[in-house]
Tab-separated table of C-alpha atoms and ligand atoms in Angstrom:
chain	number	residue	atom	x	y	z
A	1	UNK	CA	57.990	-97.184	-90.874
A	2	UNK	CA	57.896	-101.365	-91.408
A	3	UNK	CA	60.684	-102.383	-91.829
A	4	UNK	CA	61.508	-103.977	-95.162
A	5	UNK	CA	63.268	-107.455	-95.746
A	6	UNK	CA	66.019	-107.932	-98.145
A	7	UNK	CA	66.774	-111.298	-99.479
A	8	UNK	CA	70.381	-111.020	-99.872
A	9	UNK	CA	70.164	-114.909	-100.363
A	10	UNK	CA	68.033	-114.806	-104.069
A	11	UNK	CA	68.645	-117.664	-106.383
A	12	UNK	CA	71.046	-116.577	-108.811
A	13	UNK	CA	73.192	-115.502	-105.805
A	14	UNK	CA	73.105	-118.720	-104.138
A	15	UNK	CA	73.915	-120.791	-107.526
A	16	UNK	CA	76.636	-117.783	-107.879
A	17	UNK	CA	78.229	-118.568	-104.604
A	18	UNK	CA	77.687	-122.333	-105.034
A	19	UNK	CA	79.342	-122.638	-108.749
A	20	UNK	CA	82.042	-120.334	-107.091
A	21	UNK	CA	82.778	-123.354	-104.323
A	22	UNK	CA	82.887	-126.000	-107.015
A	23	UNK	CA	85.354	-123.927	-109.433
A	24	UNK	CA	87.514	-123.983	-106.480
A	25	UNK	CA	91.044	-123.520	-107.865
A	26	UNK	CA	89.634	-123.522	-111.425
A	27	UNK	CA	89.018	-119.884	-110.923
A	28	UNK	CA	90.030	-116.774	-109.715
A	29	UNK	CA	87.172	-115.088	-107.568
A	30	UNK	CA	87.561	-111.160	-107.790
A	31	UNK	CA	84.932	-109.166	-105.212
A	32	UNK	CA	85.409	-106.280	-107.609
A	33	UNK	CA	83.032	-104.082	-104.847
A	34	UNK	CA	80.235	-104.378	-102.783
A	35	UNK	CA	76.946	-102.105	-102.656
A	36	UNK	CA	74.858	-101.626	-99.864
A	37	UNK	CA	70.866	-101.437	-99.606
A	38	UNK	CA	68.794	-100.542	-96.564
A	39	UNK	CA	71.530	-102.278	-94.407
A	40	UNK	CA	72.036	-105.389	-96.859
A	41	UNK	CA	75.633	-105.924	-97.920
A	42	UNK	CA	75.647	-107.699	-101.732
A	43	UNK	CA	79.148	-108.460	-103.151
A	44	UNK	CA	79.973	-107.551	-107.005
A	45	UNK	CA	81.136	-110.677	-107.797
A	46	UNK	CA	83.577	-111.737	-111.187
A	47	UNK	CA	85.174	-114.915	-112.292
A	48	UNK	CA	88.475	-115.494	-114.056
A	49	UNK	CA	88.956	-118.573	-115.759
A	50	UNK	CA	91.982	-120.099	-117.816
A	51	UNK	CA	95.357	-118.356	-118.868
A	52	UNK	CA	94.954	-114.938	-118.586
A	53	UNK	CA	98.017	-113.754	-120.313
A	54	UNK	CA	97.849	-110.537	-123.048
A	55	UNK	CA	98.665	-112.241	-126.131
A	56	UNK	CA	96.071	-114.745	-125.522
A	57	UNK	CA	91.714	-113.719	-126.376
A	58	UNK	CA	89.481	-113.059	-123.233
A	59	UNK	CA	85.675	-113.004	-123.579
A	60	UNK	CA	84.054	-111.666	-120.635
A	61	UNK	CA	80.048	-112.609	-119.756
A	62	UNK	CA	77.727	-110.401	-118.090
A	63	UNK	CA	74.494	-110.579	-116.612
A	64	UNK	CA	71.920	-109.025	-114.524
A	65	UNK	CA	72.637	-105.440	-115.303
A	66	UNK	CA	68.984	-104.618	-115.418
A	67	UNK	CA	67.218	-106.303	-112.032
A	68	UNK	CA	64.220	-107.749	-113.619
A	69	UNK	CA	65.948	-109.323	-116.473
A	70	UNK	CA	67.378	-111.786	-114.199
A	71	UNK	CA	67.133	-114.505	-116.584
A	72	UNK	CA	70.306	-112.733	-117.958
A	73	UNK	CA	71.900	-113.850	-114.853
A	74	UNK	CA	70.365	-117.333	-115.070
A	75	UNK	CA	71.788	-117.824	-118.864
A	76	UNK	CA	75.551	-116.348	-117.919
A	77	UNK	CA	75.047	-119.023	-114.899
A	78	UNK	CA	73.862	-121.233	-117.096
A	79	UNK	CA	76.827	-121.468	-118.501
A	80	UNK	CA	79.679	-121.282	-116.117
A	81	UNK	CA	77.732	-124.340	-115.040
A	82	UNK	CA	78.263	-126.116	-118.338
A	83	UNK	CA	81.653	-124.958	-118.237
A	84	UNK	CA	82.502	-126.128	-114.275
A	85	UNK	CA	81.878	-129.851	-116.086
A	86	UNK	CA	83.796	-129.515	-118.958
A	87	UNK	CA	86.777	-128.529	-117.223
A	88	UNK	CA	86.299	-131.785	-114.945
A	89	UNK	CA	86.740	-133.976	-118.563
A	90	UNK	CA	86.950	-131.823	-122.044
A	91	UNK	CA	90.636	-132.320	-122.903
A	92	UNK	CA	90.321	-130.434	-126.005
A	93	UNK	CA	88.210	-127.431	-123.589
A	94	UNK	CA	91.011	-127.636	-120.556
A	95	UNK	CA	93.300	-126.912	-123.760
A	96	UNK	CA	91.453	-123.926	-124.957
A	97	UNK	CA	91.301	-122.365	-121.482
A	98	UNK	CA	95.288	-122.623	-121.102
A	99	UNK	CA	95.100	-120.486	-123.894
A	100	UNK	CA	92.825	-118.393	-123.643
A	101	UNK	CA	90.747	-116.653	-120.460
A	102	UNK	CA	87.017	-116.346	-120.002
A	103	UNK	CA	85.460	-113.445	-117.471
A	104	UNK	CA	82.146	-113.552	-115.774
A	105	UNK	CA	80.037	-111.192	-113.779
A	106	UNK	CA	76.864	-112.644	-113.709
A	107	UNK	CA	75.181	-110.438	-111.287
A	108	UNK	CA	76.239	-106.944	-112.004
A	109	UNK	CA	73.449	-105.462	-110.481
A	110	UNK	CA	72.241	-107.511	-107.234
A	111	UNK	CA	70.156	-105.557	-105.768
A	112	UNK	CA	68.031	-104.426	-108.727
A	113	UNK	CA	67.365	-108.468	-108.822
A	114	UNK	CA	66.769	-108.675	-104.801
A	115	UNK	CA	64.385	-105.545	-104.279
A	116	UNK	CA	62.462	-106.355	-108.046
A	117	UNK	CA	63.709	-103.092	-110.007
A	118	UNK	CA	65.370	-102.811	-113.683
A	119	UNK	CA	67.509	-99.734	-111.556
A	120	UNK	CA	70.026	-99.960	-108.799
A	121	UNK	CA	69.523	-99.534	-105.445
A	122	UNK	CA	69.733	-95.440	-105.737
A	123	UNK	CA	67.261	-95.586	-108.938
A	124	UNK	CA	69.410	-95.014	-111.619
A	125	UNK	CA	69.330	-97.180	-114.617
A	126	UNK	CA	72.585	-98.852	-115.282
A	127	UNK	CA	72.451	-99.104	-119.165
A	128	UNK	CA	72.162	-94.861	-118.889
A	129	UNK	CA	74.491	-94.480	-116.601
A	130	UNK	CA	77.879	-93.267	-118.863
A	131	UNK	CA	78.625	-90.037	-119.578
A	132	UNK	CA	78.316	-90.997	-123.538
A	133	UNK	CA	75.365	-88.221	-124.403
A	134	UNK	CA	73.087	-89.553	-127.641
A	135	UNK	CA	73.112	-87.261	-130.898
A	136	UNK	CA	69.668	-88.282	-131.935
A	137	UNK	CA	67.650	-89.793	-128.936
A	138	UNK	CA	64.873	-92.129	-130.896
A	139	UNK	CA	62.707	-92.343	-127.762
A	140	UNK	CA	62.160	-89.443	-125.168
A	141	UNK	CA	62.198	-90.844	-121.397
A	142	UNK	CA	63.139	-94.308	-122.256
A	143	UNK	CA	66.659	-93.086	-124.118
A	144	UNK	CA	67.384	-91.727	-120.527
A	145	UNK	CA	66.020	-89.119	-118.230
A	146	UNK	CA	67.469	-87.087	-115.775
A	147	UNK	CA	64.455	-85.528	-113.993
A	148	UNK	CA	64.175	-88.176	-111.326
A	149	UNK	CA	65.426	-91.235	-109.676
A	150	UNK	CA	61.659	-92.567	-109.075
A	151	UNK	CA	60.859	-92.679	-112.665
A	152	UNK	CA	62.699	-95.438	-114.769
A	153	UNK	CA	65.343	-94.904	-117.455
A	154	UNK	CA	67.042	-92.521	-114.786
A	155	UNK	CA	70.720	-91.537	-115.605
A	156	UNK	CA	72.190	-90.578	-112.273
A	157	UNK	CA	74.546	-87.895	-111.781
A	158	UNK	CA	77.029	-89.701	-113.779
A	159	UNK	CA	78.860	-85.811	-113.908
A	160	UNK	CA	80.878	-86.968	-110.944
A	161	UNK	CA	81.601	-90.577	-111.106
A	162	UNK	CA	78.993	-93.876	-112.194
A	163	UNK	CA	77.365	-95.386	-110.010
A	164	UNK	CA	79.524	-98.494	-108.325
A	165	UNK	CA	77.972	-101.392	-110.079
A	166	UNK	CA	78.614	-99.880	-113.814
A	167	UNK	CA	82.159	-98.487	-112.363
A	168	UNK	CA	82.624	-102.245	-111.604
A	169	UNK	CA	81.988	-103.509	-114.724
A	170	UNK	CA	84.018	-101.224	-116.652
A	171	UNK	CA	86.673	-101.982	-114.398
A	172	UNK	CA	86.462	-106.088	-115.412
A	173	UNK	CA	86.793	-104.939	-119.074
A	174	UNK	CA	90.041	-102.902	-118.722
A	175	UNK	CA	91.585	-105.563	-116.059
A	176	UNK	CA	90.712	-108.627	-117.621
A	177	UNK	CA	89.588	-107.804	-121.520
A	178	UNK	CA	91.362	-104.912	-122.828
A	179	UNK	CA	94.918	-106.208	-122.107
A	180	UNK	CA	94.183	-109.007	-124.358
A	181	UNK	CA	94.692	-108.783	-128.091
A	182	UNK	CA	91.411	-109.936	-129.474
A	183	UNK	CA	88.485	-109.486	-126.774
A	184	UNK	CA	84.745	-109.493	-126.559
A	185	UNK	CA	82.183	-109.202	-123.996
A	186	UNK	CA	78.379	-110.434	-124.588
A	187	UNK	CA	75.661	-108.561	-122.037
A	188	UNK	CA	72.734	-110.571	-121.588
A	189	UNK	CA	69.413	-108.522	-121.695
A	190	UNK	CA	65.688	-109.385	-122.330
A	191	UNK	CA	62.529	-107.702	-123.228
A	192	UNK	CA	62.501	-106.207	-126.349
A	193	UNK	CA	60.696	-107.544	-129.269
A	194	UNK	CA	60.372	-111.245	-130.374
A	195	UNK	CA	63.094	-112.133	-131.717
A	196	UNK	CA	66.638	-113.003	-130.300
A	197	UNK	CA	69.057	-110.064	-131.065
A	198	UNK	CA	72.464	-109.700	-130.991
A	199	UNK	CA	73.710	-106.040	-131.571
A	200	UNK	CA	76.917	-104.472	-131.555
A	201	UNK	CA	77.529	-100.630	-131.167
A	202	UNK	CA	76.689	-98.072	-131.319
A	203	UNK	CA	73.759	-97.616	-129.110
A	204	UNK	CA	74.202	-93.159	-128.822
A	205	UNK	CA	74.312	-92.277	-132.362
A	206	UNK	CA	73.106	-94.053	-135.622
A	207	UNK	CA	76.372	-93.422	-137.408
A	208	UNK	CA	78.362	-96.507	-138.467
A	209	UNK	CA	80.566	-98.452	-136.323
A	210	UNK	CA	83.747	-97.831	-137.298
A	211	UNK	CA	84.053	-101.383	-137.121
A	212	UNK	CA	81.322	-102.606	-139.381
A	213	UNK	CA	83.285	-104.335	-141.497
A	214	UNK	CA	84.445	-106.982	-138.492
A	215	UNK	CA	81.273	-107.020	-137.711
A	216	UNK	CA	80.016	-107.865	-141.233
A	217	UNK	CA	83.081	-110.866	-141.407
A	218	UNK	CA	81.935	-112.084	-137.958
A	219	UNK	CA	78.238	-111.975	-138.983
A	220	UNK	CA	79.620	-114.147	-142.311
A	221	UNK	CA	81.349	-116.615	-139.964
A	222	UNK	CA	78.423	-116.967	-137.537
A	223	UNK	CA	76.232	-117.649	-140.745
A	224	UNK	CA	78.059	-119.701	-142.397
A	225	UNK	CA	79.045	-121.729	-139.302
A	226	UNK	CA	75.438	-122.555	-137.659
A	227	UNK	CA	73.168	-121.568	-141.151
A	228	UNK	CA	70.337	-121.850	-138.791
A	229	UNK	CA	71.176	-119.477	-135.902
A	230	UNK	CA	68.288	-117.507	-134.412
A	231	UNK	CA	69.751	-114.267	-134.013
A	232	UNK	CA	69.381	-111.115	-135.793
A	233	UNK	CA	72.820	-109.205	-135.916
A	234	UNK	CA	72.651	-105.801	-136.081
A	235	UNK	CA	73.806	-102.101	-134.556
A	236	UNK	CA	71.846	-101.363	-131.604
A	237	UNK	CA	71.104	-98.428	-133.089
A	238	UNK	CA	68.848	-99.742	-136.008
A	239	UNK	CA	66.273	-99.905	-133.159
A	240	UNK	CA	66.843	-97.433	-130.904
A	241	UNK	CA	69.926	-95.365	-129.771
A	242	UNK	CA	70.313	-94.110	-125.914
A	243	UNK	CA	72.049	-92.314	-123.627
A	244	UNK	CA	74.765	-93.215	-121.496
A	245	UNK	CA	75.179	-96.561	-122.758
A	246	UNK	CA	78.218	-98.278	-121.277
A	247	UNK	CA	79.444	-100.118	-124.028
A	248	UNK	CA	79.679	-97.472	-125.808
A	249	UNK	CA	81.407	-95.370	-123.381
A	250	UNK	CA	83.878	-98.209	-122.926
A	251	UNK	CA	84.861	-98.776	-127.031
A	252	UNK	CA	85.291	-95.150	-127.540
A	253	UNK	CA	87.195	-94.833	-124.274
A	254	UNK	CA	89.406	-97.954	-125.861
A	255	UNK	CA	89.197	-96.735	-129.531
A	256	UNK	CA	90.673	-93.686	-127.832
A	257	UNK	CA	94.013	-94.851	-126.439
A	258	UNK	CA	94.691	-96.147	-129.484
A	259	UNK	CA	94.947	-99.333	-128.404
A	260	UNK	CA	95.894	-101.513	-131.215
A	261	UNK	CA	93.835	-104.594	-129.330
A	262	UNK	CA	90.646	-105.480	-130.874
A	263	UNK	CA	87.479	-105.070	-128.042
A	264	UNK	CA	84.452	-105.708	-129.584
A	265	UNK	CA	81.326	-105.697	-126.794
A	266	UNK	CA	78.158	-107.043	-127.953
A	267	UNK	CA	74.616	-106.973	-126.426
A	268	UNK	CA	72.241	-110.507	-126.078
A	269	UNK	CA	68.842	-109.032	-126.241
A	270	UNK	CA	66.450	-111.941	-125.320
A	271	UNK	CA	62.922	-111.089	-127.158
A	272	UNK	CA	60.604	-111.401	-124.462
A	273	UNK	CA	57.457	-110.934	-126.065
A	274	UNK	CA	57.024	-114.520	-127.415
A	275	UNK	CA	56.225	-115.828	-124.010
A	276	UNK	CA	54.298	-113.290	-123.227
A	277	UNK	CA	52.082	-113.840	-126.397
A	278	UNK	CA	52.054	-117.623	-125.028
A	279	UNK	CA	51.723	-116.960	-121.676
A	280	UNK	CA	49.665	-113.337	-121.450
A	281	UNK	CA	48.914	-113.822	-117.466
A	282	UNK	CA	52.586	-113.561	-117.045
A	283	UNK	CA	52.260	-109.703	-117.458
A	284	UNK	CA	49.967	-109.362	-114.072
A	285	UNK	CA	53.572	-111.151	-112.775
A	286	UNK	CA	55.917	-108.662	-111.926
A	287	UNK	CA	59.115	-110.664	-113.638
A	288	UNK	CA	56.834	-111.779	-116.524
A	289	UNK	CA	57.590	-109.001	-118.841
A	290	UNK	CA	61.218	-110.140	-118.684
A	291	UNK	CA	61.501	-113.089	-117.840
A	292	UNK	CA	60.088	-116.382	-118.825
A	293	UNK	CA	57.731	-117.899	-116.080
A	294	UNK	CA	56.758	-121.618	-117.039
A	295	UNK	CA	59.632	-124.005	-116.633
A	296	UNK	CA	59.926	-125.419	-119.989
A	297	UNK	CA	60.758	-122.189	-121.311
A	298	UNK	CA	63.049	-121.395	-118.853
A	299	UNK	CA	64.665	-124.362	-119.687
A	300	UNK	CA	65.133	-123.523	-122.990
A	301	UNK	CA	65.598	-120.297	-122.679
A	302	UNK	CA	68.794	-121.503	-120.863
A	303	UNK	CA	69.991	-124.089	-123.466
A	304	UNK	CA	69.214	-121.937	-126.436
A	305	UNK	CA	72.737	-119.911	-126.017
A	306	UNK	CA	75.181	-122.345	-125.664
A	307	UNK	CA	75.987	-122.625	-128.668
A	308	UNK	CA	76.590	-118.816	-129.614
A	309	UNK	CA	78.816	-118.172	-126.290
A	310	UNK	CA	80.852	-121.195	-127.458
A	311	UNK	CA	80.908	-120.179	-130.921
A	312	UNK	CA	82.121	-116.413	-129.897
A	313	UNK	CA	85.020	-118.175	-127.631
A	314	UNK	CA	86.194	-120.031	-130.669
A	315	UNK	CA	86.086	-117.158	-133.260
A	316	UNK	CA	88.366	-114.602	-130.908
A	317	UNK	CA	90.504	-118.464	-130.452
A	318	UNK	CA	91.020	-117.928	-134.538
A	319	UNK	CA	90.931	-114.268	-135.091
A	320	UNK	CA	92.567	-115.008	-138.671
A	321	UNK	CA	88.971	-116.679	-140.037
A	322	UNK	CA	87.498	-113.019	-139.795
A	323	UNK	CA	89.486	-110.347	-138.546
A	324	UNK	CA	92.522	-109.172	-139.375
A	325	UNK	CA	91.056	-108.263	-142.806
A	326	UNK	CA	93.399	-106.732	-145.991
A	327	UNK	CA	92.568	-103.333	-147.328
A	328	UNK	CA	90.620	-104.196	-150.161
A	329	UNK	CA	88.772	-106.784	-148.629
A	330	UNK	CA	87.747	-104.503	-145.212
A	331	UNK	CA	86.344	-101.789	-148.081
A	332	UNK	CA	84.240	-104.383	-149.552
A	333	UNK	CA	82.858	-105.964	-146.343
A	334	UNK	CA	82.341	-101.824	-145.254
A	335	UNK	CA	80.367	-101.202	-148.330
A	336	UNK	CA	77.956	-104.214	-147.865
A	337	UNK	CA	78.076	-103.876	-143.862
A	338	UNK	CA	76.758	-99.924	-144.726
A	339	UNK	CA	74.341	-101.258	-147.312
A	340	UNK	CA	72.695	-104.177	-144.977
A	341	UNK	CA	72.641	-102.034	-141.622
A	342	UNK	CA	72.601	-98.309	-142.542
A	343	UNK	CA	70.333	-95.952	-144.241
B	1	LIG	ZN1	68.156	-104.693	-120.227
């Protein structure tokens, strides 16, 4: 058989490993595993940056989950690279990192991105990987299938552990988020539909979240804050639900320690399908479906977040403008969050 080259050196690993030099003291490099492919070591790499103490808010990034939506990756990188130059001379940012803490794993899945696959390395589909089984699977196959490993949406015998690179992750949120009192994580996806969306749970079952009405007060904030924000905020599960989805397998496994910290994980779904309509020839590319191909959209596909991971660091920085709500005032947010989002 030929043997088969693995670039272990792809872009978004190289920037990885560079930004990781240039933090330098500024952060705390965690190797939370490493997975192995045909030979090929790749290391599971997170970031900790700022005061990670309990009582102050974390928000953890994450990227690359699904190996052709690498410009997930790209926009979490993105980032930390804005960030690496504030630190150097934002007075008012180095003050907000003492106290609070910011978490990145921008390549959770590095060799879906190196060998050109949404899956891992053993085929299984990361997003469907849980053990959180759906109620009322709106798509056969794509919710998650567990016929075969070399047909997509695969699940993996999740019955005896997850596979590494979603056992990683969930380990960054209980290390670095869940000890905090207010937390959130945003996963950075692409590919479905046109427009940007930015979902919170549930993705297994279209019942309410039993936090709607935080998300209804956060929605409120965002709108009222940036009144021309692209995104469309809703429950993952107004357009599909799935199985095995590991935020949701990590909020019920927190809602069930009754922890009395807040963790709220949100989804960045990237629509894809505007630069496709702009671009068609990108779909004879085999990243085009996911990822933008032309630079000038790259470019601002990478801008066009900024402002919403900043935002989402400064509402869990004042909790008390939307969360923490009275009695009265959490049953009237429920009602209207039930009226805008559920049947
Ligand atoms: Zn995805």
């Amino acid at each position: 058989m030929r043997e088969v080259f693995i670039n272990r050196n792809f872009r978004e690993m190289r920037e990885l490993e560079v930004l990781i030099q240039e933090f330098g003291e500024h952060a705390r490099v965690d190797i939370v595993d490493t997975v192995f492919y045909k030979g090929t070591e790749f290391p599971l790499y997170c970031l900790v940056l700022g005061n990670n103490k309990p009582e102050n808010p974390s928000v953890g990034f994450f990227g690359g989950v699904h190996g052709l939506e690498r410009i997930g990756s790209d926009v979490v990188l993105s980032y930390l690279h804005t960030i690496l130059e504030l630190i150097r001379w934002d007075k008012v940012f180095q003050r907000r990192l003492e106290e609070s803490s910011l978490v990145f794993m921008p390549i959770v899945n590095p060799v879906g991105i190196a060998i050109k696959s949404r899956a891992n390395g053993q085929g299984v589909d990361l997003m469907r990987n849980s053990p959180v089984n759906c109620e009322d699977a709106t798509l056969p196959m794509v919710s998650g299938q567990t016929y075969s490993n070399k047909l997509p949406w695969y699940r993996g015998n999740f019955t005896e552990s997850m596979e590494k690179e979603a056992e990683a992750l969930c380990r960054v949120v209980k290390k670095y988020l869940w000890p905090s009192k207010v937390s959130m994580a945003i996963d950075v996806h692409s590919g479905f539909g046109a427009r940007d969306r930015f979902w919170f749970p549930y993705a297994h079952t279209k019942k309410p979240f039993p936090f709607v009405a935080e998300a209804y007060a956060f929605t409120e904030l965002l709108d009222q804050t940036y009144p021309h924000h692209i995104y469309e905020i809703e429950p993952v599960s107004r357009q599909y639900t799935i199985q095995g989805d590991l935020w949701d397998h990590l909020f019920l496994q927190h809602m069930g320690q009754q922890n009395r910290n807040f963790f709220l994980p949100w989804t960045l779904e990237m629509g894809s399908w505007n630069w496709l309509r702009k671009n068609p020839l990108q779909l004879f590319n085999r990243w085009g479906v996911f990822h933008p191909i032309k630079p000038h959209r790259r470019s601002r596909t990478l801008r066009r977040h900024l402002a919403l991971f900043d935002f989402v660091h400064r509402s869990c920085l004042s909790p008390g403008a939307w969360l923490g709500l009275r009695k009265l005032e959490r049953q009237r947010l429920e009602k209207l969050a039930l009226e805008k989002w559920y049947d």
